[in-house]
mmCIF file of C-alpha atoms and ligand atoms in Angstrom:
data_model
loop_
_atom_site.group_PDB
_atom_site.id
_atom_site.type_symbol
_atom_site.label_atom_id
_atom_site.label_comp_id
_atom_site.label_asym_id
_atom_site.label_seq_id
_atom_site.Cartn_x
_atom_site.Cartn_y
_atom_site.Cartn_z
ATOM 1 C CA MET G 198 -35.859 -32.439 -54.409
ATOM 2 C CA ASN G 199 -34.374 -32.907 -51.084
ATOM 3 C CA GLU G 200 -35.716 -31.548 -47.718
ATOM 4 C CA THR G 201 -32.344 -31.599 -45.979
ATOM 5 C CA ALA G 202 -30.783 -29.505 -48.749
ATOM 6 C CA ILE G 203 -33.598 -26.993 -48.656
ATOM 7 C CA ARG G 204 -33.317 -26.697 -44.873
ATOM 8 C CA GLN G 205 -29.565 -26.109 -45.242
ATOM 9 C CA TYR G 206 -30.198 -23.253 -47.630
ATOM 10 C CA LEU G 207 -32.880 -21.805 -45.406
ATOM 11 C CA ASN G 208 -30.439 -21.777 -42.420
ATOM 12 C CA ARG G 209 -27.933 -19.922 -44.490
ATOM 13 C CA LEU G 210 -30.621 -17.387 -45.411
ATOM 14 C CA ASN G 211 -31.442 -17.187 -41.723
ATOM 15 C CA VAL G 212 -35.102 -18.187 -42.159
ATOM 16 C CA GLN G 213 -36.459 -19.159 -38.753
ATOM 17 C CA THR G 214 -40.011 -19.969 -39.716
ATOM 18 C CA MET G 215 -41.365 -23.384 -38.583
ATOM 19 C CA ILE G 216 -41.970 -25.346 -41.705
ATOM 20 C CA GLN G 217 -43.381 -28.776 -42.422
ATOM 21 C CA PHE G 218 -42.142 -30.207 -45.720
ATOM 22 C CA HIS G 219 -43.918 -32.724 -47.980
ATOM 23 C CA ILE G 220 -41.432 -33.809 -50.611
ATOM 24 C CA LEU G 221 -43.103 -36.134 -52.987
ATOM 25 C CA ASP G 222 -42.163 -38.176 -56.071
ATOM 26 C CA SER G 223 -45.556 -37.770 -57.697
ATOM 27 C CA ILE G 224 -48.865 -36.243 -56.806
ATOM 28 C CA ASP G 225 -51.981 -35.094 -58.798
ATOM 29 C CA SER G 226 -51.355 -31.443 -57.780
ATOM 30 C CA THR G 227 -49.273 -29.876 -54.981
ATOM 31 C CA ASN G 228 -51.952 -27.259 -54.555
ATOM 32 C CA ARG G 229 -54.611 -29.865 -54.191
ATOM 33 C CA TYR G 230 -52.523 -31.819 -51.764
ATOM 34 C CA LEU G 231 -52.020 -28.885 -49.425
ATOM 35 C CA LYS G 232 -55.699 -27.883 -49.683
ATOM 36 C CA SER G 233 -56.624 -31.374 -48.390
ATOM 37 C CA LEU G 234 -54.549 -30.987 -45.196
ATOM 38 C CA THR G 235 -56.267 -30.193 -41.929
ATOM 39 C CA SER G 236 -55.874 -26.678 -40.703
ATOM 40 C CA SER G 237 -52.464 -25.843 -39.304
ATOM 41 C CA ASN G 238 -50.681 -22.924 -37.691
ATOM 42 C CA ILE G 239 -47.392 -23.423 -39.370
ATOM 43 C CA THR G 240 -46.127 -23.070 -42.892
ATOM 44 C CA GLU G 241 -46.447 -26.227 -44.980
ATOM 45 C CA VAL G 242 -44.505 -26.662 -48.246
ATOM 46 C CA CYS G 243 -45.184 -29.330 -50.865
ATOM 47 C CA CYS G 244 -42.745 -30.078 -53.685
ATOM 48 C CA ALA G 245 -43.177 -32.878 -56.212
ATOM 49 C CA GLU G 246 -40.975 -34.192 -58.971
ATOM 50 C CA THR G 247 -44.017 -34.505 -61.120
ATOM 51 C CA GLN G 248 -47.787 -33.808 -61.070
ATOM 52 C CA THR G 249 -50.299 -35.931 -62.835
ATOM 53 C CA GLN G 250 -53.070 -33.244 -62.817
ATOM 54 C CA GLY G 251 -51.062 -29.983 -62.442
ATOM 55 C CA ARG G 252 -53.386 -27.081 -62.497
ATOM 56 C CA GLY G 253 -53.053 -23.678 -64.075
ATOM 57 C CA ARG G 254 -55.250 -20.571 -64.033
ATOM 58 C CA PHE G 255 -58.751 -20.808 -65.535
ATOM 59 C CA GLY G 256 -58.828 -24.612 -65.103
ATOM 60 C CA ARG G 257 -55.958 -25.088 -67.574
ATOM 61 C CA VAL G 258 -53.685 -28.024 -67.329
ATOM 62 C CA TRP G 259 -50.098 -27.353 -66.029
ATOM 63 C CA GLN G 260 -47.850 -29.850 -67.885
ATOM 64 C CA SER G 261 -45.578 -31.272 -65.176
ATOM 65 C CA LEU G 262 -42.711 -33.355 -66.651
ATOM 66 C CA PRO G 263 -40.766 -35.317 -63.998
ATOM 67 C CA GLY G 264 -37.491 -34.267 -62.364
ATOM 68 C CA GLU G 265 -36.762 -31.159 -64.288
ATOM 69 C CA ASN G 266 -38.801 -28.350 -62.944
ATOM 70 C CA ILE G 267 -40.194 -26.837 -59.802
ATOM 71 C CA TYR G 268 -43.825 -27.737 -58.771
ATOM 72 C CA CYS G 269 -44.096 -26.275 -55.366
ATOM 73 C CA SER G 270 -47.000 -24.998 -53.217
ATOM 74 C CA ILE G 271 -46.687 -23.156 -49.928
ATOM 75 C CA ARG G 272 -49.475 -23.031 -47.419
ATOM 76 C CA LYS G 273 -49.801 -20.266 -44.909
ATOM 77 C CA PRO G 274 -52.409 -19.531 -42.300
ATOM 78 C CA PHE G 275 -54.137 -16.082 -42.815
ATOM 79 C CA HIS G 276 -56.301 -14.299 -40.367
ATOM 80 C CA GLY G 277 -58.109 -11.428 -41.870
ATOM 81 C CA ASP G 278 -60.394 -10.133 -44.535
ATOM 82 C CA LEU G 279 -60.095 -11.667 -48.013
ATOM 83 C CA LYS G 280 -60.298 -8.166 -49.429
ATOM 84 C CA GLN G 281 -56.730 -7.654 -48.090
ATOM 85 C CA LEU G 282 -55.548 -10.215 -50.703
ATOM 86 C CA SER G 283 -56.343 -8.359 -53.878
ATOM 87 C CA GLY G 284 -53.158 -8.126 -55.868
ATOM 88 C CA LEU G 285 -51.546 -11.032 -54.076
ATOM 89 C CA SER G 286 -50.783 -12.903 -57.304
ATOM 90 C CA LEU G 287 -48.836 -9.760 -58.575
ATOM 91 C CA VAL G 288 -46.828 -9.806 -55.313
ATOM 92 C CA VAL G 289 -46.140 -13.516 -55.655
ATOM 93 C CA SER G 290 -44.842 -12.887 -59.170
ATOM 94 C CA MET G 291 -42.510 -10.164 -57.834
ATOM 95 C CA ILE G 292 -41.333 -12.511 -55.018
ATOM 96 C CA ILE G 293 -40.460 -15.100 -57.663
ATOM 97 C CA VAL G 294 -38.412 -12.567 -59.581
ATOM 98 C CA ALA G 295 -36.702 -11.551 -56.356
ATOM 99 C CA ALA G 296 -35.821 -15.227 -55.690
ATOM 100 C CA LEU G 297 -34.418 -15.594 -59.219
ATOM 101 C CA ASN G 298 -32.350 -12.453 -58.740
ATOM 102 C CA ALA G 299 -31.044 -13.833 -55.406
ATOM 103 C CA ILE G 300 -29.611 -16.907 -57.200
ATOM 104 C CA GLY G 301 -27.976 -14.721 -59.724
ATOM 105 C CA ILE G 302 -30.495 -14.608 -62.536
ATOM 106 C CA ASP G 303 -30.784 -10.979 -63.315
ATOM 107 C CA GLN G 304 -31.520 -11.072 -67.001
ATOM 108 C CA ALA G 305 -34.555 -9.112 -68.159
ATOM 109 C CA ILE G 306 -37.381 -11.128 -66.727
ATOM 110 C CA GLN G 307 -40.747 -9.338 -66.878
ATOM 111 C CA ILE G 308 -44.204 -9.949 -65.491
ATOM 112 C CA LYS G 309 -47.136 -10.075 -67.812
ATOM 113 C CA TRP G 310 -50.113 -8.956 -65.765
ATOM 114 C CA PRO G 311 -51.334 -10.545 -63.615
ATOM 115 C CA ASN G 312 -48.796 -13.255 -62.990
ATOM 116 C CA ASP G 313 -46.861 -14.771 -65.907
ATOM 117 C CA LEU G 314 -43.093 -14.462 -65.707
ATOM 118 C CA LEU G 315 -41.628 -14.038 -69.240
ATOM 119 C CA TRP G 316 -38.135 -14.010 -70.605
ATOM 120 C CA ASN G 317 -37.565 -13.242 -74.298
ATOM 121 C CA ASN G 318 -41.438 -13.049 -74.793
ATOM 122 C CA GLN G 319 -41.641 -16.754 -73.597
ATOM 123 C CA LYS G 320 -43.310 -18.018 -70.454
ATOM 124 C CA LEU G 321 -40.940 -19.200 -67.750
ATOM 125 C CA CYS G 322 -43.216 -19.468 -64.734
ATOM 126 C CA GLY G 323 -46.790 -19.173 -63.414
ATOM 127 C CA ASN G 324 -48.496 -19.049 -60.088
ATOM 128 C CA LEU G 325 -51.914 -20.204 -58.837
ATOM 129 C CA ILE G 326 -53.202 -18.957 -55.477
ATOM 130 C CA GLU G 327 -56.124 -20.774 -53.822
ATOM 131 C CA ILE G 328 -57.786 -20.142 -50.528
ATOM 132 C CA VAL G 329 -59.312 -22.497 -48.045
ATOM 133 C CA SER G 330 -61.620 -20.651 -45.591
ATOM 134 C CA GLN G 331 -62.786 -21.919 -42.161
ATOM 135 C CA ASN G 332 -64.860 -18.847 -41.545
ATOM 136 C CA GLN G 333 -64.857 -15.130 -42.570
ATOM 137 C CA GLN G 334 -61.567 -14.445 -40.770
ATOM 138 C CA GLU G 335 -59.656 -17.714 -40.696
ATOM 139 C CA HIS G 336 -58.138 -18.970 -43.942
ATOM 140 C CA ALA G 337 -55.289 -20.867 -45.458
ATOM 141 C CA LEU G 338 -53.398 -19.339 -48.391
ATOM 142 C CA ILE G 339 -52.059 -21.869 -50.890
ATOM 143 C CA ILE G 340 -49.502 -20.394 -53.189
ATOM 144 C CA GLY G 341 -48.640 -22.716 -56.060
ATOM 145 C CA ILE G 342 -45.579 -22.004 -58.101
ATOM 146 C CA GLY G 343 -44.553 -23.795 -61.330
ATOM 147 C CA ILE G 344 -41.095 -22.849 -62.849
ATOM 148 C CA ASN G 345 -39.460 -24.353 -65.890
ATOM 149 C CA VAL G 346 -36.001 -25.001 -64.532
ATOM 150 C CA ASN G 347 -34.022 -27.489 -66.477
ATOM 151 C CA ALA G 348 -36.593 -28.525 -69.028
ATOM 152 C CA ASN G 349 -35.797 -28.685 -72.719
ATOM 153 C CA THR G 350 -38.111 -26.117 -74.227
ATOM 154 C CA GLN G 351 -36.957 -26.215 -77.890
ATOM 155 C CA GLU G 352 -39.717 -25.646 -80.351
ATOM 156 C CA SER G 353 -42.200 -24.530 -77.698
ATOM 157 C CA ALA G 354 -43.630 -21.187 -76.651
ATOM 158 C CA TRP G 355 -41.912 -21.727 -73.240
ATOM 159 C CA CYS G 356 -38.426 -21.076 -71.802
ATOM 160 C CA SER G 357 -36.648 -22.428 -68.817
ATOM 161 C CA LEU G 358 -33.905 -21.198 -66.456
ATOM 162 C CA SER G 359 -31.371 -23.325 -68.242
ATOM 163 C CA ASP G 360 -32.277 -21.497 -71.495
ATOM 164 C CA ILE G 361 -31.386 -18.258 -69.741
ATOM 165 C CA THR G 362 -28.214 -19.231 -67.923
ATOM 166 C CA GLY G 363 -26.900 -22.031 -70.177
ATOM 167 C CA LYS G 364 -26.534 -24.098 -66.867
ATOM 168 C CA THR G 365 -28.448 -26.486 -64.832
ATOM 169 C CA CYS G 366 -29.995 -24.870 -61.812
ATOM 170 C CA ASP G 367 -30.154 -26.144 -58.175
ATOM 171 C CA ARG G 368 -33.885 -26.542 -57.523
ATOM 172 C CA ASN G 369 -33.492 -26.973 -53.766
ATOM 173 C CA ARG G 370 -31.662 -23.624 -53.548
ATOM 174 C CA LEU G 371 -34.331 -21.904 -55.592
ATOM 175 C CA VAL G 372 -37.137 -23.344 -53.451
ATOM 176 C CA ALA G 373 -35.326 -22.134 -50.396
ATOM 177 C CA GLU G 374 -35.052 -18.700 -51.895
ATOM 178 C CA LEU G 375 -38.747 -18.642 -52.776
ATOM 179 C CA ILE G 376 -39.618 -19.373 -49.183
ATOM 180 C CA ALA G 377 -37.210 -16.782 -47.862
ATOM 181 C CA GLN G 378 -38.532 -14.065 -50.261
ATOM 182 C CA LEU G 379 -42.091 -14.996 -49.276
ATOM 183 C CA GLU G 380 -41.276 -14.668 -45.672
ATOM 184 C CA LYS G 381 -39.779 -11.256 -46.345
ATOM 185 C CA HIS G 382 -42.487 -9.733 -48.475
ATOM 186 C CA LEU G 383 -45.897 -11.403 -47.546
ATOM 187 C CA GLU G 384 -46.293 -9.692 -44.234
ATOM 188 C CA LEU G 385 -45.355 -6.306 -45.814
ATOM 189 C CA PHE G 386 -48.160 -6.885 -48.341
ATOM 190 C CA LEU G 387 -50.655 -8.035 -45.786
ATOM 191 C CA THR G 388 -50.003 -4.886 -43.691
ATOM 192 C CA HIS G 389 -49.568 -2.213 -46.328
ATOM 193 C CA GLY G 390 -51.099 -3.637 -49.492
ATOM 194 C CA LEU G 391 -49.636 -3.170 -52.906
ATOM 195 C CA LYS G 392 -48.224 0.359 -52.333
ATOM 196 C CA PRO G 393 -44.720 -0.700 -51.285
ATOM 197 C CA PHE G 394 -44.417 -2.871 -54.399
ATOM 198 C CA PHE G 395 -45.409 -0.256 -57.047
ATOM 199 C CA SER G 396 -41.899 0.834 -57.951
ATOM 200 C CA THR G 397 -40.763 -2.782 -58.359
ATOM 201 C CA TRP G 398 -43.866 -3.492 -60.452
ATOM 202 C CA ASN G 399 -43.153 -0.562 -62.745
ATOM 203 C CA THR G 400 -39.686 -1.937 -63.478
ATOM 204 C CA LEU G 401 -41.104 -5.438 -64.331
ATOM 205 C CA ASP G 402 -44.336 -4.618 -66.107
ATOM 206 C CA TYR G 403 -44.317 -6.316 -69.536
ATOM 207 C CA LEU G 404 -47.523 -4.695 -70.720
ATOM 208 C CA ILE G 405 -46.829 -1.055 -69.860
ATOM 209 C CA ASN G 406 -47.700 1.245 -72.731
ATOM 210 C CA GLN G 407 -48.509 -1.763 -74.961
ATOM 211 C CA PRO G 408 -51.642 -1.651 -77.242
ATOM 212 C CA ILE G 409 -53.909 -4.507 -76.162
ATOM 213 C CA ARG G 410 -57.255 -6.024 -76.994
ATOM 214 C CA LEU G 411 -59.348 -7.343 -74.087
ATOM 215 C CA ASN G 412 -62.409 -9.459 -73.742
ATOM 216 C CA HIS G 413 -64.112 -8.124 -70.699
ATOM 217 C CA HIS G 414 -67.608 -9.458 -69.761
ATOM 218 C CA LYS G 415 -68.193 -10.365 -73.376
ATOM 219 C CA ASN G 416 -67.248 -6.868 -74.587
ATOM 220 C CA GLU G 417 -64.235 -6.235 -76.605
ATOM 221 C CA LEU G 418 -62.007 -3.322 -75.556
ATOM 222 C CA THR G 419 -58.847 -1.959 -77.155
ATOM 223 C CA GLY G 420 -56.435 0.542 -75.621
ATOM 224 C CA ILE G 421 -53.110 1.107 -74.077
ATOM 225 C CA ALA G 422 -52.035 -0.563 -70.814
ATOM 226 C CA ARG G 423 -51.128 2.114 -68.223
ATOM 227 C CA GLY G 424 -50.004 -0.012 -65.297
ATOM 228 C CA ILE G 425 -51.967 -1.063 -62.175
ATOM 229 C CA ASP G 426 -54.045 0.574 -59.555
ATOM 230 C CA GLU G 427 -53.748 0.107 -55.803
ATOM 231 C CA THR G 428 -55.811 -3.064 -55.797
ATOM 232 C CA GLY G 429 -53.798 -4.609 -58.675
ATOM 233 C CA ARG G 430 -56.257 -3.992 -61.461
ATOM 234 C CA LEU G 431 -54.925 -3.460 -64.895
ATOM 235 C CA MET G 432 -55.502 0.157 -66.075
ATOM 236 C CA LEU G 433 -56.408 0.351 -69.752
ATOM 237 C CA MET G 434 -56.907 3.748 -71.588
ATOM 238 C CA ASP G 435 -59.176 3.373 -74.550
ATOM 239 C CA GLU G 436 -59.115 5.467 -77.827
ATOM 240 C CA ARG G 437 -61.349 8.130 -76.191
ATOM 241 C CA GLY G 438 -58.986 8.546 -73.287
ATOM 242 C CA VAL G 439 -61.250 6.810 -70.828
ATOM 243 C CA MET G 440 -59.564 4.668 -68.226
ATOM 244 C CA HIS G 441 -60.887 1.162 -67.646
ATOM 245 C CA TYR G 442 -59.993 -0.894 -64.451
ATOM 246 C CA LEU G 443 -59.790 -4.618 -65.093
ATOM 247 C CA SER G 444 -59.661 -7.556 -62.711
ATOM 248 C CA SER G 445 -57.710 -10.654 -63.677
ATOM 249 C CA GLY G 446 -60.469 -13.120 -63.146
ATOM 250 C CA ASP G 447 -62.742 -11.756 -65.900
ATOM 251 C CA THR G 448 -60.231 -10.634 -68.453
ATOM 252 C CA SER G 449 -58.454 -12.319 -71.284
ATOM 253 C CA PHE G 450 -56.403 -10.335 -73.719
ATOM 254 C CA ALA G 451 -53.910 -10.150 -76.583
ATOM 255 C CA ILE G 452 -51.216 -7.740 -77.420
ATOM 256 C CA ILE G 453 -51.934 -5.951 -80.735
ATOM 257 C CA PRO G 454 -49.021 -5.899 -83.224
ATOM 258 C CA ASP G 455 -47.740 -2.343 -83.354
ATOM 259 C CA ASP G 456 -48.552 -1.622 -87.032
ATOM 260 C CA THR G 457 -52.295 -2.438 -86.561
ATOM 261 C CA PHE G 458 -52.964 -0.023 -83.712
ATOM 262 C CA GLN G 459 -53.258 3.787 -83.827
ATOM 263 C CA ARG G 460 -51.276 4.862 -80.847
ATOM 264 C CA ILE G 461 -53.008 7.426 -78.595
HETATM 265 C C1 BTN K 432 -50.615 -20.567 -64.555
HETATM 266 O O1 BTN K 432 -51.616 -20.905 -65.121
HETATM 267 O O2 BTN K 432 -49.822 -19.820 -65.053
HETATM 268 C C2 BTN K 432 -50.382 -21.029 -63.145
HETATM 269 C C3 BTN K 432 -49.617 -22.296 -63.090
HETATM 270 C C4 BTN K 432 -49.340 -22.768 -61.687
HETATM 271 C C5 BTN K 432 -48.711 -24.142 -61.628
HETATM 272 C C6 BTN K 432 -48.271 -24.597 -60.265
HETATM 273 S S1 BTN K 432 -47.256 -25.987 -60.269
HETATM 274 C C7 BTN K 432 -47.428 -26.176 -58.556
HETATM 275 C C8 BTN K 432 -48.855 -25.837 -58.211
HETATM 276 N N1 BTN K 432 -49.680 -26.994 -58.280
HETATM 277 C C9 BTN K 432 -50.558 -26.896 -59.258
HETATM 278 O O3 BTN K 432 -51.375 -27.856 -59.583
HETATM 279 N N2 BTN K 432 -50.438 -25.789 -59.892
HETATM 280 C C10 BTN K 432 -49.434 -24.899 -59.288
#
């Protein structure tokens, strides 16, 4: 990864934001690194060639092989109520899809609620958002993005951009696009919430109308996924036609194979 190259792409994209880059060979986690910085009024971006303790959601490990993929975190100051942020990880997933589209990848990439990017039913990318709060109104958003770019994914449940395109991909250009798309959409989300993103979500929603089984607060629930509500919760209609609204933090689920589920 190369700061000069990223800045050149950002200039071409006309991104004027003040950015401090931290381009590292190796770090435990780019999210953890940005979390440890003292408070700052500008955007900070950390990219590493490898992470020794890359973190995924629910405390999982994010495997971070050297030199092939994107391990990038973006830190932005946020002044406001944390309630405004519900649905942010869905928006970040849509931003990543927009960045991929902008570099010419328009194959059917979908988002599995809340934030896994899939191609061909295989995971391509994930994001992990963390927040550092100074007080009730002053925070730093840390948006961590892991994308399989040029990794060899044979015999794994994963895929990479090179599987999709058959070519190697310029990681500096993609990081610049991620920053540009974030600049374009984050403010819109913070001002208007998820509403302006619904139509995009509906075109990318992997779960829509799929039968799924959920573990929610130790209860098992089966039903059909019916999209998201205005705060980004998954809407699940059960066999009795009752709608359930589920938050990502307390929900794990599996898609039920078609032939074992009585469609409603
Ligand atoms: C997931 O579980 O799907 C989210 C994975 C997020 C991984 C990225 S890689 C860059 C950043 N640093 C981390 O330690 N995690 C995120």
